[in-house]
Amino acid sequence: VAGTTFCKIDASAGTVEVGDLLTSSGNAGHAMRAADPLRATGAVIGKALRPLHRGTGLVPVLVALA
């Protein structure tokens, strides 16, 4: 199963670029960029399809169940 959806993103811990893996954030209900993709194994929500440089916002995300 794969698809796209919008996800609340918190970029206060670092900017999110297209293709970045996303994981849960300390800000409840938001995701953030996974700084170390190897450590995020099993905790990845999806892949960002648009950038977010600061603050919070809605970003389209590619989600896939493997």
JSON list of C-alpha atoms in Angstrom, two decimals:
[
{"chain": "A", "resi": 1, "resn": "VAL", "atom": "CA", "xyz": [0.00, 0.00, 0.00]},
{"chain": "A", "resi": 2, "resn": "ALA", "atom": "CA", "xyz": [1.41, 3.41, -0.95]},
{"chain": "A", "resi": 3, "resn": "GLY", "atom": "CA", "xyz": [0.00, 6.89, -1.35]},
{"chain": "A", "resi": 4, "resn": "THR", "atom": "CA", "xyz": [0.33, 10.55, -0.52]},
{"chain": "A", "resi": 5, "resn": "THR", "atom": "CA", "xyz": [-1.26, 12.59, 2.24]},
{"chain": "A", "resi": 6, "resn": "PHE", "atom": "CA", "xyz": [-0.65, 15.86, 4.02]},
{"chain": "A", "resi": 7, "resn": "CYS", "atom": "CA", "xyz": [1.24, 15.77, 7.31]},
{"chain": "A", "resi": 8, "resn": "LYS", "atom": "CA", "xyz": [1.86, 18.46, 9.94]},
{"chain": "A", "resi": 9, "resn": "ILE", "atom": "CA", "xyz": [5.60, 19.17, 9.98]},
{"chain": "A", "resi": 10, "resn": "ASP", "atom": "CA", "xyz": [7.70, 20.96, 12.61]},
{"chain": "A", "resi": 11, "resn": "ALA", "atom": "CA", "xyz": [10.87, 22.43, 11.08]},
{"chain": "A", "resi": 12, "resn": "SER", "atom": "CA", "xyz": [12.17, 24.05, 14.28]},
{"chain": "A", "resi": 13, "resn": "ALA", "atom": "CA", "xyz": [14.75, 21.25, 14.74]},
{"chain": "A", "resi": 14, "resn": "GLY", "atom": "CA", "xyz": [15.98, 21.57, 11.13]},
{"chain": "A", "resi": 15, "resn": "THR", "atom": "CA", "xyz": [14.73, 22.39, 7.67]},
{"chain": "A", "resi": 16, "resn": "VAL", "atom": "CA", "xyz": [12.88, 19.73, 5.72]},
{"chain": "A", "resi": 17, "resn": "GLU", "atom": "CA", "xyz": [13.84, 19.26, 2.07]},
{"chain": "A", "resi": 18, "resn": "VAL", "atom": "CA", "xyz": [12.21, 17.20, -0.67]},
{"chain": "A", "resi": 19, "resn": "GLY", "atom": "CA", "xyz": [13.07, 13.54, -0.15]},
{"chain": "A", "resi": 20, "resn": "ASP", "atom": "CA", "xyz": [13.87, 13.81, 3.57]},
{"chain": "A", "resi": 21, "resn": "LEU", "atom": "CA", "xyz": [12.64, 10.94, 5.73]},
{"chain": "A", "resi": 22, "resn": "LEU", "atom": "CA", "xyz": [10.20, 12.04, 8.44]},
{"chain": "A", "resi": 23, "resn": "THR", "atom": "CA", "xyz": [9.77, 10.74, 11.97]},
{"chain": "A", "resi": 24, "resn": "SER", "atom": "CA", "xyz": [7.76, 11.77, 15.03]},
{"chain": "A", "resi": 25, "resn": "SER", "atom": "CA", "xyz": [8.51, 15.13, 16.60]},
{"chain": "A", "resi": 26, "resn": "GLY", "atom": "CA", "xyz": [8.52, 16.33, 20.20]},
{"chain": "A", "resi": 27, "resn": "ASN", "atom": "CA", "xyz": [5.71, 18.67, 19.13]},
{"chain": "A", "resi": 28, "resn": "ALA", "atom": "CA", "xyz": [2.60, 16.50, 19.57]},
{"chain": "A", "resi": 29, "resn": "GLY", "atom": "CA", "xyz": [0.87, 15.62, 16.30]},
{"chain": "A", "resi": 30, "resn": "HIS", "atom": "CA", "xyz": [3.78, 16.74, 14.11]},
{"chain": "A", "resi": 31, "resn": "ALA", "atom": "CA", "xyz": [6.62, 15.06, 12.24]},
{"chain": "A", "resi": 32, "resn": "MET", "atom": "CA", "xyz": [10.19, 16.28, 11.74]},
{"chain": "A", "resi": 33, "resn": "ARG", "atom": "CA", "xyz": [13.16, 15.43, 9.54]},
{"chain": "A", "resi": 34, "resn": "ALA", "atom": "CA", "xyz": [14.95, 12.27, 10.58]},
{"chain": "A", "resi": 35, "resn": "ALA", "atom": "CA", "xyz": [18.49, 13.62, 11.05]},
{"chain": "A", "resi": 36, "resn": "ASP", "atom": "CA", "xyz": [20.06, 10.13, 10.93]},
{"chain": "A", "resi": 37, "resn": "PRO", "atom": "CA", "xyz": [18.08, 7.82, 8.61]},
{"chain": "A", "resi": 38, "resn": "LEU", "atom": "CA", "xyz": [19.93, 4.74, 9.92]},
{"chain": "A", "resi": 39, "resn": "ARG", "atom": "CA", "xyz": [18.81, 5.42, 13.49]},
{"chain": "A", "resi": 40, "resn": "ALA", "atom": "CA", "xyz": [15.24, 6.12, 12.30]},
{"chain": "A", "resi": 41, "resn": "THR", "atom": "CA", "xyz": [14.74, 2.61, 10.93]},
{"chain": "A", "resi": 42, "resn": "GLY", "atom": "CA", "xyz": [11.30, 1.45, 12.01]},
{"chain": "A", "resi": 43, "resn": "ALA", "atom": "CA", "xyz": [10.23, 4.96, 13.01]},
{"chain": "A", "resi": 44, "resn": "VAL", "atom": "CA", "xyz": [9.87, 6.57, 9.55]},
{"chain": "A", "resi": 45, "resn": "ILE", "atom": "CA", "xyz": [6.45, 8.07, 8.80]},
{"chain": "A", "resi": 46, "resn": "GLY", "atom": "CA", "xyz": [7.14, 8.88, 5.16]},
{"chain": "A", "resi": 47, "resn": "LYS", "atom": "CA", "xyz": [9.13, 10.99, 2.72]},
{"chain": "A", "resi": 48, "resn": "ALA", "atom": "CA", "xyz": [8.63, 14.75, 2.28]},
{"chain": "A", "resi": 49, "resn": "LEU", "atom": "CA", "xyz": [7.42, 15.86, -1.14]},
{"chain": "A", "resi": 50, "resn": "ARG", "atom": "CA", "xyz": [7.85, 19.61, -0.51]},
{"chain": "A", "resi": 51, "resn": "PRO", "atom": "CA", "xyz": [10.32, 21.63, 1.54]},
{"chain": "A", "resi": 52, "resn": "LEU", "atom": "CA", "xyz": [9.58, 23.44, 4.81]},
{"chain": "A", "resi": 53, "resn": "HIS", "atom": "CA", "xyz": [12.35, 25.79, 5.91]},
{"chain": "A", "resi": 54, "resn": "ARG", "atom": "CA", "xyz": [11.03, 27.09, 9.25]},
{"chain": "A", "resi": 55, "resn": "GLY", "atom": "CA", "xyz": [8.09, 26.91, 11.62]},
{"chain": "A", "resi": 56, "resn": "THR", "atom": "CA", "xyz": [5.26, 24.44, 11.19]},
{"chain": "A", "resi": 57, "resn": "GLY", "atom": "CA", "xyz": [3.08, 23.65, 8.22]},
{"chain": "A", "resi": 58, "resn": "LEU", "atom": "CA", "xyz": [1.32, 21.05, 6.11]},
{"chain": "A", "resi": 59, "resn": "VAL", "atom": "CA", "xyz": [3.55, 19.17, 3.67]},
{"chain": "A", "resi": 60, "resn": "PRO", "atom": "CA", "xyz": [2.56, 16.40, 1.25]},
{"chain": "A", "resi": 61, "resn": "VAL", "atom": "CA", "xyz": [4.20, 13.14, 2.26]},
{"chain": "A", "resi": 62, "resn": "LEU", "atom": "CA", "xyz": [4.71, 9.84, 0.45]},
{"chain": "A", "resi": 63, "resn": "VAL", "atom": "CA", "xyz": [3.60, 7.03, 2.77]},
{"chain": "A", "resi": 64, "resn": "ALA", "atom": "CA", "xyz": [4.28, 3.36, 2.03]},
{"chain": "A", "resi": 65, "resn": "LEU", "atom": "CA", "xyz": [3.75, 0.22, 4.07]},
{"chain": "A", "resi": 66, "resn": "ALA", "atom": "CA", "xyz": [6.43, -2.36, 3.49]}
]
